[in-house]
mmCIF file with all atom_site columns, C-alpha atoms in Angstrom:
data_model
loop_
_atom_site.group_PDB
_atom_site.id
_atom_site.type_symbol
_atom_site.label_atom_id
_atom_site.label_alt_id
_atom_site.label_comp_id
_atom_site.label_asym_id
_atom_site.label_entity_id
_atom_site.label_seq_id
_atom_site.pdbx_PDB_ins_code
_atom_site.Cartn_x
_atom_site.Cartn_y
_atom_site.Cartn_z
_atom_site.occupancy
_atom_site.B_iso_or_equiv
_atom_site.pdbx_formal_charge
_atom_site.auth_seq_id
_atom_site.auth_comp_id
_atom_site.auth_asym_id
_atom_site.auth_atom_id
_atom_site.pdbx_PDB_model_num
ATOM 1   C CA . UNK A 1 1   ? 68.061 84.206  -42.038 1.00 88.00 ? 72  UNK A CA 1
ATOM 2   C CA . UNK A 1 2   ? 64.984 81.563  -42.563 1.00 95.00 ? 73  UNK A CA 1
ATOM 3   C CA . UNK A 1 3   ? 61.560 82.195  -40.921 1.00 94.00 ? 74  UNK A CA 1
ATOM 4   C CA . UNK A 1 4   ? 62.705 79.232  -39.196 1.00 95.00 ? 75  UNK A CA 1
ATOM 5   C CA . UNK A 1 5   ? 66.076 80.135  -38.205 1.00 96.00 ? 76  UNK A CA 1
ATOM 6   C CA . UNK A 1 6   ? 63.727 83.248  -36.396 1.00 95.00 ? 77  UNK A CA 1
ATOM 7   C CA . UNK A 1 7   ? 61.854 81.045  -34.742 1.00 95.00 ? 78  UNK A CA 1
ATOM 8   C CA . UNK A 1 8   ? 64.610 79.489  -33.219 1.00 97.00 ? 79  UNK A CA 1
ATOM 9   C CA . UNK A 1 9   ? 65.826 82.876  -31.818 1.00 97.00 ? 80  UNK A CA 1
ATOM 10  C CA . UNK A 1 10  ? 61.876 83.191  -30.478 1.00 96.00 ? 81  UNK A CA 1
ATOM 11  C CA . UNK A 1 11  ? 62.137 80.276  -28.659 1.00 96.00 ? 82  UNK A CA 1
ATOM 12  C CA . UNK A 1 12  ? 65.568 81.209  -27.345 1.00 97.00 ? 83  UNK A CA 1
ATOM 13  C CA . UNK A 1 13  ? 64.173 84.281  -26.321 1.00 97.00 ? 84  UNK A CA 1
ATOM 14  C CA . UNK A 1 14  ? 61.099 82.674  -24.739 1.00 97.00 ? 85  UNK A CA 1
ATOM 15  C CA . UNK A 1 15  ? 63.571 81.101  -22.494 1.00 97.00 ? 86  UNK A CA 1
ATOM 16  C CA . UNK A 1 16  ? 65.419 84.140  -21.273 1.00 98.00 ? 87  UNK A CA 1
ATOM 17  C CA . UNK A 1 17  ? 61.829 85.751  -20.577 1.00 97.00 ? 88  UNK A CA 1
ATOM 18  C CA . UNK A 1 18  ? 60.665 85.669  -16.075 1.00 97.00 ? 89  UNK A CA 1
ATOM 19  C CA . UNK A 1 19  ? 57.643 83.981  -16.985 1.00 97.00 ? 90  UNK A CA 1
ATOM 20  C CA . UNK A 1 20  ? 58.782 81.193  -18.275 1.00 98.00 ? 91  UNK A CA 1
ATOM 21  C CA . UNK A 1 21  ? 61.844 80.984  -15.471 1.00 97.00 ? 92  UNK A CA 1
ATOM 22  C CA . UNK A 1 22  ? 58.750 81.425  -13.071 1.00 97.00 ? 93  UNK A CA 1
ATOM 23  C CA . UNK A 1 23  ? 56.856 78.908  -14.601 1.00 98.00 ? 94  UNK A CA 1
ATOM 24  C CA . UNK A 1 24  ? 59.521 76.041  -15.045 1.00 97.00 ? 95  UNK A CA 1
ATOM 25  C CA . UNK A 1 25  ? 60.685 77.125  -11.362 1.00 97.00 ? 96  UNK A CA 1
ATOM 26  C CA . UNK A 1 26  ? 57.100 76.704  -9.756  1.00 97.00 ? 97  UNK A CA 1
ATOM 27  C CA . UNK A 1 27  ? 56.397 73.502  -11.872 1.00 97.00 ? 98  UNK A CA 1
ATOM 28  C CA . UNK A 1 28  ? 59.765 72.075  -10.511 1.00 97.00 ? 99  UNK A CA 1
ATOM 29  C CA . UNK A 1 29  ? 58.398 72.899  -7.270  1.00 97.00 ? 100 UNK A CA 1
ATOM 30  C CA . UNK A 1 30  ? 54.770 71.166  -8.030  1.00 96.00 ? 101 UNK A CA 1
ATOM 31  C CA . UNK A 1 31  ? 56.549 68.276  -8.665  1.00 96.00 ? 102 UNK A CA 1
ATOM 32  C CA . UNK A 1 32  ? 59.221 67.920  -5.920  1.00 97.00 ? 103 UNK A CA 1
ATOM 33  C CA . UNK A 1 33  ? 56.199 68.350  -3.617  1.00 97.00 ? 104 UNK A CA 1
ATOM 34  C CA . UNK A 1 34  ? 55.836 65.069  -2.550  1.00 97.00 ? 105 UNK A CA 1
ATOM 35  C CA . UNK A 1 35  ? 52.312 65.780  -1.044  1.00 96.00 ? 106 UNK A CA 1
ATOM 36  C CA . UNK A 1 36  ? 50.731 67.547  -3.660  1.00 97.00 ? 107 UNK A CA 1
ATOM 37  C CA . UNK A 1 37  ? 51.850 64.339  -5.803  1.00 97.00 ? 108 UNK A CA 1
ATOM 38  C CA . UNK A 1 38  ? 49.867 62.235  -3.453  1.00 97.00 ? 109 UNK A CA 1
ATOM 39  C CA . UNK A 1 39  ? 46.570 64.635  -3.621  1.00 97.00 ? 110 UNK A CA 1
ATOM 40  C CA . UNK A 1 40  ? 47.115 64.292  -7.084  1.00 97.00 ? 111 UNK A CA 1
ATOM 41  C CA . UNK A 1 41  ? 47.611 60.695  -7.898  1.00 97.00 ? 112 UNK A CA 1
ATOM 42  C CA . UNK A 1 42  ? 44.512 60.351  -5.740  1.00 97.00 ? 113 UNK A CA 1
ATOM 43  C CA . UNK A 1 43  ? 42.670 62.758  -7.044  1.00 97.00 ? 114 UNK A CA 1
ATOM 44  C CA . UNK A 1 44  ? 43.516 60.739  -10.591 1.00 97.00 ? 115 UNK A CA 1
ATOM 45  C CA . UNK A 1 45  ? 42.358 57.538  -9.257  1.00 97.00 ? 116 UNK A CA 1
ATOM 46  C CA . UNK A 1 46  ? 38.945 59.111  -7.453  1.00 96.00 ? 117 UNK A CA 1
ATOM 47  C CA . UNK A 1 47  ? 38.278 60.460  -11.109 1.00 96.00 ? 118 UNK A CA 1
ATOM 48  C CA . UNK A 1 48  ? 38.573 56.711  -12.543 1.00 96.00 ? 119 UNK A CA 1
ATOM 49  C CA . UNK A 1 49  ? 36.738 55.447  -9.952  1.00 95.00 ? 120 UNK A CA 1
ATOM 50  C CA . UNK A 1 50  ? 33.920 57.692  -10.819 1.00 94.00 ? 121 UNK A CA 1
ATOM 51  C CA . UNK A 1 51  ? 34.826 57.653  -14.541 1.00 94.00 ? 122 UNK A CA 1
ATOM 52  C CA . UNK A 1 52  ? 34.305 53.628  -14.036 1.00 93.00 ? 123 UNK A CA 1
ATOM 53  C CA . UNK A 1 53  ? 31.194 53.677  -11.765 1.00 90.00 ? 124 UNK A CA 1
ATOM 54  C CA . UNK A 1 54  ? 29.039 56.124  -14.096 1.00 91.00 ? 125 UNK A CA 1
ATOM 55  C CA . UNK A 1 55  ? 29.345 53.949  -17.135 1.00 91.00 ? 126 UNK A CA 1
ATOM 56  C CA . UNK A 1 56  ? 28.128 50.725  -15.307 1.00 89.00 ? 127 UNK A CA 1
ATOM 57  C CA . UNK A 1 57  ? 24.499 49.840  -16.619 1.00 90.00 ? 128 UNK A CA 1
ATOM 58  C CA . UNK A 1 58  ? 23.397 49.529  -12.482 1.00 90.00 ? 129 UNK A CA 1
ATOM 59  C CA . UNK A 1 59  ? 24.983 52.581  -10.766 1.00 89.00 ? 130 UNK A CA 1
ATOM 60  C CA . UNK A 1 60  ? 25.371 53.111  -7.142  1.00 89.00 ? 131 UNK A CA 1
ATOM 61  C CA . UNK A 1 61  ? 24.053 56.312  -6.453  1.00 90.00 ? 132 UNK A CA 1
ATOM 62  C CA . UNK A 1 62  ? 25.595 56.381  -2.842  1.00 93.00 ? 133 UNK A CA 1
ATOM 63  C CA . UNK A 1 63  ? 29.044 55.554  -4.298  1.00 92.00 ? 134 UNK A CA 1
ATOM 64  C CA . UNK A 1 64  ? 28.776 57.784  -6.932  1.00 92.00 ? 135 UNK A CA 1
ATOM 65  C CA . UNK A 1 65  ? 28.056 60.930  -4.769  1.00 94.00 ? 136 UNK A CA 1
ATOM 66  C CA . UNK A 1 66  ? 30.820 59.711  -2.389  1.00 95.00 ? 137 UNK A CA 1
ATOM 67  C CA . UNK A 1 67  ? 33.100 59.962  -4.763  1.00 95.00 ? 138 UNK A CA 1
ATOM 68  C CA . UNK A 1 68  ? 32.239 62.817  -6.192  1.00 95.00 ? 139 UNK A CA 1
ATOM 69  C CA . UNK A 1 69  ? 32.354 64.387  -2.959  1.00 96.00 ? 140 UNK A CA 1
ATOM 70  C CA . UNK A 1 70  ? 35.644 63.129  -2.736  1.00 96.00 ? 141 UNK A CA 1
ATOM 71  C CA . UNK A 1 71  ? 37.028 64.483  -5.969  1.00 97.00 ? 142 UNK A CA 1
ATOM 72  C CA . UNK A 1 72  ? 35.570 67.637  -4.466  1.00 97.00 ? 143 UNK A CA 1
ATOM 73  C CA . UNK A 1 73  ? 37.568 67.866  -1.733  1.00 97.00 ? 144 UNK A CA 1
ATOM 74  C CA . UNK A 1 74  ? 40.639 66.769  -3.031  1.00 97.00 ? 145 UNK A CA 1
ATOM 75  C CA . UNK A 1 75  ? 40.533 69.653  -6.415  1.00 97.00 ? 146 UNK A CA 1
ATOM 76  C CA . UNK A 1 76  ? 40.198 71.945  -3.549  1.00 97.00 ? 147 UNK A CA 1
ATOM 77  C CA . UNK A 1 77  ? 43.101 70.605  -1.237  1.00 97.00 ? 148 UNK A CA 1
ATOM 78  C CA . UNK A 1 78  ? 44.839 70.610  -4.790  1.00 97.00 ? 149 UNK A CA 1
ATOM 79  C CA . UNK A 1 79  ? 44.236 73.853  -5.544  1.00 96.00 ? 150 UNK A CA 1
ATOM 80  C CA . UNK A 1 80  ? 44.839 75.256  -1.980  1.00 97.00 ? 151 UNK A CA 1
ATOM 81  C CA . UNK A 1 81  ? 48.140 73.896  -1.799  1.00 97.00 ? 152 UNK A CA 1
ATOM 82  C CA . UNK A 1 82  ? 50.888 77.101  -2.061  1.00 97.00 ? 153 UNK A CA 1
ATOM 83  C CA . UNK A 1 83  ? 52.851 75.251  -4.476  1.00 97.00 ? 154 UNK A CA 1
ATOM 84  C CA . UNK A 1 84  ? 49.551 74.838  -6.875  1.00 97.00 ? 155 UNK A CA 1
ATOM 85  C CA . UNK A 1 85  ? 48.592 77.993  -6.349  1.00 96.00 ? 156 UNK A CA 1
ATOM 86  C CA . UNK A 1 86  ? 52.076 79.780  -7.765  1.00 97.00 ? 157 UNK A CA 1
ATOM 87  C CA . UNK A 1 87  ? 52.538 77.019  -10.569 1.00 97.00 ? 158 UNK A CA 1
ATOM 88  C CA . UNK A 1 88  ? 48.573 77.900  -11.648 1.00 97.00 ? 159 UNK A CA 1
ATOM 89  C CA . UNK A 1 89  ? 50.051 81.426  -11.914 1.00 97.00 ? 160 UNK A CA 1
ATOM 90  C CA . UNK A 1 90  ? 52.896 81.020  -13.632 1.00 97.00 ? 161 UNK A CA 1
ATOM 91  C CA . UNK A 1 91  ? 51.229 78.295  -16.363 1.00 97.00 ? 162 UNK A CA 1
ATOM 92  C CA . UNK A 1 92  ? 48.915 81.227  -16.555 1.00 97.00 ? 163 UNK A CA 1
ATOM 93  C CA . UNK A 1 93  ? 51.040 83.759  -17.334 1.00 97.00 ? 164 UNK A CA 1
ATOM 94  C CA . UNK A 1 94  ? 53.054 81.907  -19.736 1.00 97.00 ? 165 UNK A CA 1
ATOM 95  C CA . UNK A 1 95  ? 50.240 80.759  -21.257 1.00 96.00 ? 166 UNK A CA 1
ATOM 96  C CA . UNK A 1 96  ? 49.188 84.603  -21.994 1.00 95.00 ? 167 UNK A CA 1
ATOM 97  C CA . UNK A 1 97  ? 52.848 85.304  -23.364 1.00 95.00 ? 168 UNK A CA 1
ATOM 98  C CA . UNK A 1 98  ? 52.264 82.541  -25.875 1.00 96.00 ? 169 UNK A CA 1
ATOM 99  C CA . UNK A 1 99  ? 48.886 83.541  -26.835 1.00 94.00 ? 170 UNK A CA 1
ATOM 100 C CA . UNK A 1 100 ? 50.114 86.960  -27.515 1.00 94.00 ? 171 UNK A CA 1
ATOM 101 C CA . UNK A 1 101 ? 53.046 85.615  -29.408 1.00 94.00 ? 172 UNK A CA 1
ATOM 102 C CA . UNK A 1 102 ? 50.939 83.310  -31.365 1.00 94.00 ? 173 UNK A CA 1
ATOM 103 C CA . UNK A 1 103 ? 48.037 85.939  -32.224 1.00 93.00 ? 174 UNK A CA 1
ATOM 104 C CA . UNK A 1 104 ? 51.045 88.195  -33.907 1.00 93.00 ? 175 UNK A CA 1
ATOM 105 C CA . UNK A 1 105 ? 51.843 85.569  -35.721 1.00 93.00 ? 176 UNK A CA 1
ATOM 106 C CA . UNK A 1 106 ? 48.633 84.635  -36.843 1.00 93.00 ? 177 UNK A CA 1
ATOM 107 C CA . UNK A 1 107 ? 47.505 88.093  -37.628 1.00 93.00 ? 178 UNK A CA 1
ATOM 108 C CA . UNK A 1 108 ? 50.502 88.401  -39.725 1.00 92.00 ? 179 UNK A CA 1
ATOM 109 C CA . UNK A 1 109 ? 49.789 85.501  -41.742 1.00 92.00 ? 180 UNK A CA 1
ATOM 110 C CA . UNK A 1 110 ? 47.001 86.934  -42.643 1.00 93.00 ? 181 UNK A CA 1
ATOM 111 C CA . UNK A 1 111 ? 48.126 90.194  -44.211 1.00 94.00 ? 182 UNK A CA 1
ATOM 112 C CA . UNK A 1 112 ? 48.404 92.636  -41.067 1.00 91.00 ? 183 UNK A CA 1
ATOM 113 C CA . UNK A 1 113 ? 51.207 94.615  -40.079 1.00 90.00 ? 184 UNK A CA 1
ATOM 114 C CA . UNK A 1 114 ? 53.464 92.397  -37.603 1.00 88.00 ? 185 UNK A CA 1
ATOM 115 C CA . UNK A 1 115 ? 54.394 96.073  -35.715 1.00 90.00 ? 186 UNK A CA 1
ATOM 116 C CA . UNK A 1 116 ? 50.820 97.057  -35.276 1.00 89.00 ? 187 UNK A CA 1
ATOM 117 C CA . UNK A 1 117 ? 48.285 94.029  -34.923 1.00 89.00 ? 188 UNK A CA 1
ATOM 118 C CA . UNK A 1 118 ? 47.209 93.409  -31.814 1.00 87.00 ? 189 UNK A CA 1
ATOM 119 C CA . UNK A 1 119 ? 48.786 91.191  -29.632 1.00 84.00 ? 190 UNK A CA 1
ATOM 120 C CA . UNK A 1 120 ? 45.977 90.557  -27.462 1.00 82.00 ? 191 UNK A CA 1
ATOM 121 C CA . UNK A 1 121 ? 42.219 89.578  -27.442 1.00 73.00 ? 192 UNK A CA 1
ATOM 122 C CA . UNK A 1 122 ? 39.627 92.287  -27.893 1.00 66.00 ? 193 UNK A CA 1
ATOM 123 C CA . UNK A 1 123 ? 37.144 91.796  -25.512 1.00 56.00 ? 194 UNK A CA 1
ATOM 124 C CA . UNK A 1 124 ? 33.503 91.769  -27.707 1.00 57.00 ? 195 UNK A CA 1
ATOM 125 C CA . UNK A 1 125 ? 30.672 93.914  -25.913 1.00 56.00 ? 196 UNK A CA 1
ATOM 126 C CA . UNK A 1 126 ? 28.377 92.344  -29.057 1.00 56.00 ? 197 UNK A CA 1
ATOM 127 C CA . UNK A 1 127 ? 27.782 95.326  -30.681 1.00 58.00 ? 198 UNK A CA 1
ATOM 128 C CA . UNK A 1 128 ? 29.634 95.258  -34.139 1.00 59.00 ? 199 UNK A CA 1
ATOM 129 C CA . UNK A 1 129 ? 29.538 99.060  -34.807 1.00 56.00 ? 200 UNK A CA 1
ATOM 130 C CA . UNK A 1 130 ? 31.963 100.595 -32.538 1.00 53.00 ? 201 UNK A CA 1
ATOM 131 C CA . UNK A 1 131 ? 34.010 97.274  -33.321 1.00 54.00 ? 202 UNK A CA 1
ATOM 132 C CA . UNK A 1 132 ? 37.285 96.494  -35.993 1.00 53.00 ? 203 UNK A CA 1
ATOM 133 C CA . UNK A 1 133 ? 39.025 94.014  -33.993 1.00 55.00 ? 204 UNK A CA 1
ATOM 134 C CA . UNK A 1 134 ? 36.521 90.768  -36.340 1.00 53.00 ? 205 UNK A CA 1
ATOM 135 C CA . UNK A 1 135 ? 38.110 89.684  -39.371 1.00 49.00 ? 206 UNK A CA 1
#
């Protein structure tokens, strides 16, 4: 079997895993929500707005804080929203699945033992002497 014929099976595999049936189950349900769409599209169109305004030569200071009051607002409507709320988790925990997958993969590249290396971040307190997880 190939290295790529493996990473085939990987990716079959990532598609049997919960997180990702969580995650393409909650993004099916970000995007069915009709609402959240509309927060969204205008939160999109705020952003240009602003985007537009702030590189004019002669800004308008009151429109500019209007709409970024606006944009305010509407990220937290956004990110209130129950169907946001359980995609953001699900992205987020498939995101970690892949990072863990891809740091294996990486470390093993580089000479370590695919059955040992870690599979997830060390956290650095800064000091190097207590500390093997640099390369």
């Amino acid at each position: 079997m190939t290295v790529i014929e493996k990473a085939r099976e990987l990716g079959a595999m990532i598609q049997q895993d919960e997180r990702y049936s969580a995650y393409y189950a909650a993004k099916a349900e970000n995007d069915n929500d009709e609402a959240l769409q509309n927060m969204i599209s205008e939160f999109n169109m705020k952003r240009m707005q602003l985007n537009s305004e702030m590189s004019k030569t002669e800004r308008d200071d009151k429109k500019l804080s209007e709409l970024d009051e606006a944009i305010k607002a509407l990220y937290s409507d956004i990110m209130a929203n129950e169907h946001m709320a359980k995609y953001t988790e699900a992205k987020n925990a498939m995101d970690a699945l892949l990072a863990q997958i891809n740091m294996i993969i990486t470390y093993s590249a580089n000479g370590e033992d695919p059955m040992t290396c870690p599979s997830e971040e060390a956290s650095c307190s800064g000091s190097c002497s207590t500390c093997g997880s640099c390369h």
